[in-house]
Amino acid sequence: MSGMSNNSVISCLYPNKCAVCDEIIREGNVFCEYCGRVINNIDYRNWCVKCGLPKDVCRCKIREFRFSGIVAAYINSGAAQKAYYSYKIGRREELAPFFAKKAANAVKTVFGDLHFDAVISVPNSKSGLLRRGFDHGGKIAAGLSDILGLPYLRGVLKVKPFKSKQHKSSFADRLENVRGKYYTVKRLNIKRVLLFDDIYTTCATLDECAKELMFAGVGEIYCAAVLSTSRKKKQTGVNNGN
Ligand SMILES: [Zn+2]
Ligand SMILES: [Zn+2]
């Protein structure tokens, strides 16, 4: 090895860029000044912990879940969405610790009174892994467990191949798509776990995974994610195309 650390070699090759707009920024920062200011941080005083949405768009009356609570680091829109996609799609893997820290902070803020025994993550399909070239969710889940000082039970949940894609399907379709998609291979005598997925919209995937974990012996499941997709309340007379 030369005297140069791995990190400094990387930063010479790739100057530090804002996760949202690609402007060159000081090393150690994630956002430029502007993007850091406009990014939509969540006010957890107005957070519905049951459905993982801001209270004004809470959907608890429509649906109940098997998990006991859910929190996200950001709402899936604007600067936060751009930043996360530059990690996940743009493969800026160096952003994983940042998103892990944001998810950990969300967990500490909302579930600070709870003791968790382990972190488990929703697995990626093999085709997704091949397409993206890295385990984007697993990387953040590992970082999250490090920060929270919990064991990360990698590979506890498994995914079957050949289920249709979830993207842009209705809630009923999503529910059908994920049913039976995930499974566990061993008995888990664990009281309370933190289940991680990177993005949730209907929570159908997290709910299905929570069911499997309960079957396997987990007592209680709480969920954490990077992005919560919040559908805005429909305005009367406006067709938003959905
Ligand atoms: Zn920026
Ligand atoms: Zn709710």
CSV table of C-alpha atoms and ligand atoms in Angstrom, one decimal:
chain,number,residue,atom,x,y,z
A,1,MET,CA,0.0,0.0,0.0
A,2,SER,CA,1.2,3.5,-0.7
A,3,GLY,CA,1.1,6.2,2.0
A,4,MET,CA,-2.2,7.6,0.6
A,5,SER,CA,-5.4,6.3,2.2
A,6,ASN,CA,-8.1,4.8,0.1
A,7,ASN,CA,-10.4,7.7,0.8
A,8,SER,CA,-8.0,10.3,-0.4
A,9,VAL,CA,-7.3,8.4,-3.5
A,10,ILE,CA,-11.1,8.3,-4.2
A,11,SER,CA,-11.6,11.9,-3.5
A,12,CYS,CA,-8.8,12.9,-6.0
A,13,LEU,CA,-10.4,10.8,-8.7
A,14,TYR,CA,-14.0,12.0,-7.8
A,15,PRO,CA,-14.2,15.5,-6.4
A,16,ASN,CA,-16.8,15.8,-3.7
A,17,LYS,CA,-20.1,16.8,-5.3
A,18,CYS,CA,-23.5,17.8,-3.8
A,19,ALA,CA,-25.7,14.7,-3.7
A,20,VAL,CA,-28.5,16.7,-5.3
A,21,CYS,CA,-27.1,19.1,-7.8
A,22,ASP,CA,-23.5,17.9,-8.4
A,23,GLU,CA,-22.0,21.2,-7.5
A,24,ILE,CA,-18.4,20.7,-6.1
A,25,ILE,CA,-18.4,21.0,-2.4
A,26,ARG,CA,-16.0,20.7,0.5
A,27,GLU,CA,-15.0,17.2,1.5
A,28,GLY,CA,-17.1,15.8,4.3
A,29,ASN,CA,-20.2,17.7,3.2
A,30,VAL,CA,-23.1,15.9,1.5
A,31,PHE,CA,-25.0,18.9,0.1
A,32,CYS,CA,-24.1,22.4,-1.2
A,33,GLU,CA,-25.4,25.3,0.8
A,34,TYR,CA,-28.5,25.7,-1.3
A,35,CYS,CA,-29.6,22.1,-1.4
A,36,GLY,CA,-28.8,21.6,2.3
A,37,ARG,CA,-31.2,24.5,3.0
A,38,VAL,CA,-34.1,23.3,0.8
A,39,ILE,CA,-34.0,19.6,1.6
A,40,ASN,CA,-37.3,18.6,3.1
A,41,ASN,CA,-36.5,17.4,6.7
A,42,ILE,CA,-39.5,15.8,8.4
A,43,ASP,CA,-41.1,17.3,11.5
A,44,TYR,CA,-41.7,14.2,13.5
A,45,ARG,CA,-44.1,16.0,15.8
A,46,ASN,CA,-46.6,15.7,12.9
A,47,TRP,CA,-45.7,12.1,12.0
A,48,CYS,CA,-48.1,9.2,12.1
A,49,VAL,CA,-46.0,6.3,13.4
A,50,LYS,CA,-48.7,3.8,12.4
A,51,CYS,CA,-48.7,4.3,8.7
A,52,GLY,CA,-45.4,6.2,8.2
A,53,LEU,CA,-46.8,9.4,6.8
A,54,PRO,CA,-47.3,13.0,7.9
A,55,LYS,CA,-50.5,13.2,9.9
A,56,ASP,CA,-52.3,15.4,7.3
A,57,VAL,CA,-52.0,12.5,4.8
A,58,CYS,CA,-52.4,9.6,7.3
A,59,ARG,CA,-54.0,6.5,5.8
A,60,CYS,CA,-54.7,4.6,9.0
A,61,LYS,CA,-58.4,4.6,8.4
A,62,ILE,CA,-57.8,2.8,5.1
A,63,ARG,CA,-55.4,0.1,6.2
A,64,GLU,CA,-53.8,-1.5,9.2
A,65,PHE,CA,-50.3,-3.1,9.2
A,66,ARG,CA,-48.7,-6.0,11.1
A,67,PHE,CA,-45.7,-3.9,12.1
A,68,SER,CA,-46.1,-1.7,15.1
A,69,GLY,CA,-44.6,1.5,13.8
A,70,ILE,CA,-42.7,3.0,10.9
A,71,VAL,CA,-40.5,6.0,10.3
A,72,ALA,CA,-38.6,7.4,7.3
A,73,ALA,CA,-35.7,9.8,7.0
A,74,TYR,CA,-37.3,11.9,4.2
A,75,ILE,CA,-40.4,12.3,2.2
A,76,ASN,CA,-39.8,10.9,-1.3
A,77,SER,CA,-39.8,14.2,-3.2
A,78,GLY,CA,-37.6,17.1,-4.2
A,79,ALA,CA,-34.0,17.3,-3.1
A,80,ALA,CA,-34.2,14.2,-0.8
A,81,GLN,CA,-35.5,12.1,-3.7
A,82,LYS,CA,-32.8,13.4,-6.1
A,83,ALA,CA,-30.1,12.7,-3.5
A,84,TYR,CA,-31.3,9.2,-2.8
A,85,TYR,CA,-31.5,8.4,-6.5
A,86,SER,CA,-28.0,9.6,-7.1
A,87,TYR,CA,-27.0,7.0,-4.5
A,88,LYS,CA,-29.2,4.2,-5.7
A,89,ILE,CA,-29.3,4.7,-9.5
A,90,GLY,CA,-26.2,6.9,-9.9
A,91,ARG,CA,-24.3,4.5,-7.8
A,92,ARG,CA,-22.8,7.1,-5.5
A,93,GLU,CA,-22.1,4.4,-2.9
A,94,GLU,CA,-20.1,6.8,-0.7
A,95,LEU,CA,-23.5,8.3,0.3
A,96,ALA,CA,-24.5,5.1,2.1
A,97,PRO,CA,-23.2,6.2,5.6
A,98,PHE,CA,-25.1,9.5,5.2
A,99,PHE,CA,-28.4,7.8,4.6
A,100,ALA,CA,-27.7,5.3,7.3
A,101,LYS,CA,-27.2,8.1,9.7
A,102,LYS,CA,-30.4,9.9,8.7
A,103,ALA,CA,-32.4,6.7,9.1
A,104,ALA,CA,-30.8,6.1,12.5
A,105,ASN,CA,-31.6,9.6,13.6
A,106,ALA,CA,-35.2,9.1,12.5
A,107,VAL,CA,-35.4,5.9,14.6
A,108,LYS,CA,-33.8,7.6,17.6
A,109,THR,CA,-36.2,10.5,17.4
A,110,VAL,CA,-39.4,8.5,17.0
A,111,PHE,CA,-38.6,5.1,18.7
A,112,GLY,CA,-36.0,6.4,21.1
A,113,ASP,CA,-37.8,4.7,24.1
A,114,LEU,CA,-37.7,1.2,22.5
A,115,HIS,CA,-35.1,-1.4,22.8
A,116,PHE,CA,-34.4,-3.3,19.5
A,117,ASP,CA,-32.7,-6.7,19.3
A,118,ALA,CA,-31.6,-6.7,15.7
A,119,VAL,CA,-31.8,-5.1,12.3
A,120,ILE,CA,-33.2,-7.1,9.4
A,121,SER,CA,-33.5,-5.7,5.8
A,122,VAL,CA,-36.0,-6.4,3.0
A,123,PRO,CA,-33.9,-8.3,0.4
A,124,ASN,CA,-33.4,-7.3,-3.2
A,125,SER,CA,-34.2,-9.6,-6.0
A,126,LYS,CA,-31.2,-11.1,-7.8
A,127,SER,CA,-32.2,-9.3,-11.0
A,128,GLY,CA,-32.3,-6.0,-9.1
A,129,LEU,CA,-28.9,-6.6,-7.6
A,130,LEU,CA,-27.4,-7.5,-11.0
A,131,ARG,CA,-29.0,-4.5,-12.6
A,132,ARG,CA,-27.8,-2.0,-10.0
A,133,GLY,CA,-24.5,-3.7,-9.3
A,134,PHE,CA,-24.6,-3.2,-5.5
A,135,ASP,CA,-26.8,-4.0,-2.6
A,136,HIS,CA,-28.1,-0.4,-2.0
A,137,GLY,CA,-30.5,-1.4,0.8
A,138,GLY,CA,-28.2,-3.8,2.5
A,139,LYS,CA,-25.4,-1.2,2.7
A,140,ILE,CA,-27.6,1.2,4.5
A,141,ALA,CA,-29.1,-1.4,6.8
A,142,ALA,CA,-25.6,-2.5,7.8
A,143,GLY,CA,-24.7,1.2,8.5
A,144,LEU,CA,-27.9,1.6,10.5
A,145,SER,CA,-27.2,-1.4,12.7
A,146,ASP,CA,-23.7,-0.1,13.3
A,147,ILE,CA,-24.9,3.3,14.4
A,148,LEU,CA,-27.6,1.8,16.6
A,149,GLY,CA,-25.2,-0.9,18.0
A,150,LEU,CA,-27.5,-3.7,16.9
A,151,PRO,CA,-26.6,-7.0,15.1
A,152,TYR,CA,-27.5,-7.0,11.5
A,153,LEU,CA,-29.1,-10.3,10.6
A,154,ARG,CA,-28.2,-10.3,6.9
A,155,GLY,CA,-30.0,-12.8,4.7
A,156,VAL,CA,-32.6,-13.7,7.3
A,157,LEU,CA,-35.4,-12.7,4.9
A,158,LYS,CA,-35.2,-14.2,1.4
A,159,VAL,CA,-36.9,-13.3,-1.8
A,160,LYS,CA,-38.3,-15.7,-4.4
A,161,PRO,CA,-37.5,-14.9,-8.0
A,162,PHE,CA,-40.0,-14.3,-10.8
A,163,LYS,CA,-42.6,-12.1,-9.3
A,164,SER,CA,-43.8,-9.2,-11.4
A,165,LYS,CA,-42.5,-5.7,-10.9
A,166,GLN,CA,-44.3,-3.5,-8.4
A,167,HIS,CA,-43.7,-0.2,-10.1
A,168,LYS,CA,-46.7,1.8,-11.0
A,169,SER,CA,-49.3,-0.8,-10.1
A,170,SER,CA,-52.3,-0.3,-8.0
A,171,PHE,CA,-52.5,-1.0,-4.2
A,172,ALA,CA,-54.4,-4.3,-4.9
A,173,ASP,CA,-51.8,-5.3,-7.5
A,174,ARG,CA,-48.9,-4.5,-5.1
A,175,LEU,CA,-50.5,-6.6,-2.4
A,176,GLU,CA,-50.9,-9.5,-4.8
A,177,ASN,CA,-47.4,-9.1,-6.1
A,178,VAL,CA,-45.7,-9.3,-2.7
A,179,ARG,CA,-47.9,-12.1,-1.3
A,180,GLY,CA,-45.7,-15.2,-0.8
A,181,LYS,CA,-42.7,-13.4,-2.3
A,182,TYR,CA,-40.6,-13.4,0.9
A,183,TYR,CA,-39.6,-16.2,3.3
A,184,THR,CA,-37.4,-17.1,6.2
A,185,VAL,CA,-35.4,-20.3,6.5
A,186,LYS,CA,-34.9,-20.5,10.3
A,187,ARG,CA,-36.7,-20.0,13.5
A,188,LEU,CA,-36.0,-16.5,15.0
A,189,ASN,CA,-36.5,-16.1,18.8
A,190,ILE,CA,-36.3,-12.4,18.8
A,191,LYS,CA,-38.4,-10.0,20.7
A,192,ARG,CA,-38.3,-6.8,18.7
A,193,VAL,CA,-36.6,-6.0,15.3
A,194,LEU,CA,-36.1,-3.0,13.2
A,195,LEU,CA,-37.0,-3.9,9.6
A,196,PHE,CA,-35.3,-1.8,7.0
A,197,ASP,CA,-36.4,-1.0,3.4
A,198,ASP,CA,-35.1,1.9,1.4
A,199,ILE,CA,-38.4,3.2,0.0
A,200,TYR,CA,-42.0,2.5,0.9
A,201,THR,CA,-45.2,3.6,-0.8
A,202,THR,CA,-48.1,1.4,0.1
A,203,CYS,CA,-46.1,-0.5,2.8
A,204,ALA,CA,-47.3,-3.8,1.2
A,205,THR,CA,-43.7,-5.2,1.0
A,206,LEU,CA,-42.9,-4.2,4.6
A,207,ASP,CA,-46.2,-5.7,5.8
A,208,GLU,CA,-45.6,-8.9,4.0
A,209,CYS,CA,-42.1,-9.2,5.4
A,210,ALA,CA,-43.4,-8.4,8.9
A,211,LYS,CA,-45.9,-11.3,8.5
A,212,GLU,CA,-43.1,-13.7,7.6
A,213,LEU,CA,-40.9,-12.5,10.5
A,214,MET,CA,-43.8,-13.0,12.9
A,215,PHE,CA,-44.4,-16.6,11.5
A,216,ALA,CA,-40.6,-17.2,12.2
A,217,GLY,CA,-40.9,-16.1,15.8
A,218,VAL,CA,-40.2,-12.4,15.9
A,219,GLY,CA,-42.4,-10.8,18.6
A,220,GLU,CA,-42.7,-7.2,17.3
A,221,ILE,CA,-41.6,-5.4,14.2
A,222,TYR,CA,-40.9,-1.7,13.7
A,223,CYS,CA,-39.8,-0.4,10.3
A,224,ALA,CA,-37.3,2.2,9.1
A,225,ALA,CA,-36.7,3.6,5.6
A,226,VAL,CA,-34.9,6.3,3.8
A,227,LEU,CA,-37.9,7.6,1.8
A,228,SER,CA,-41.6,7.7,2.5
A,229,THR,CA,-43.7,8.2,-0.6
A,230,SER,CA,-46.5,10.4,0.4
A,231,ARG,CA,-49.4,10.8,-2.0
A,232,LYS,CA,-50.7,14.3,-1.7
A,233,LYS,CA,-54.4,14.7,-0.9
A,234,LYS,CA,-56.4,14.9,-4.0
A,235,GLN,CA,-57.6,18.4,-4.8
A,236,THR,CA,-61.2,18.5,-6.0
A,237,GLY,CA,-61.5,19.1,-9.7
A,238,VAL,CA,-57.9,18.4,-10.4
A,239,ASN,CA,-56.9,15.3,-12.3
A,240,ASN,CA,-53.3,14.6,-11.3
A,241,GLY,CA,-53.0,11.7,-13.8
A,242,ASN,CA,-53.0,8.9,-11.2
B,1,ZN,ZN,-26.6,21.2,-4.4
B,2,ZN,ZN,-51.6,7.0,10.0
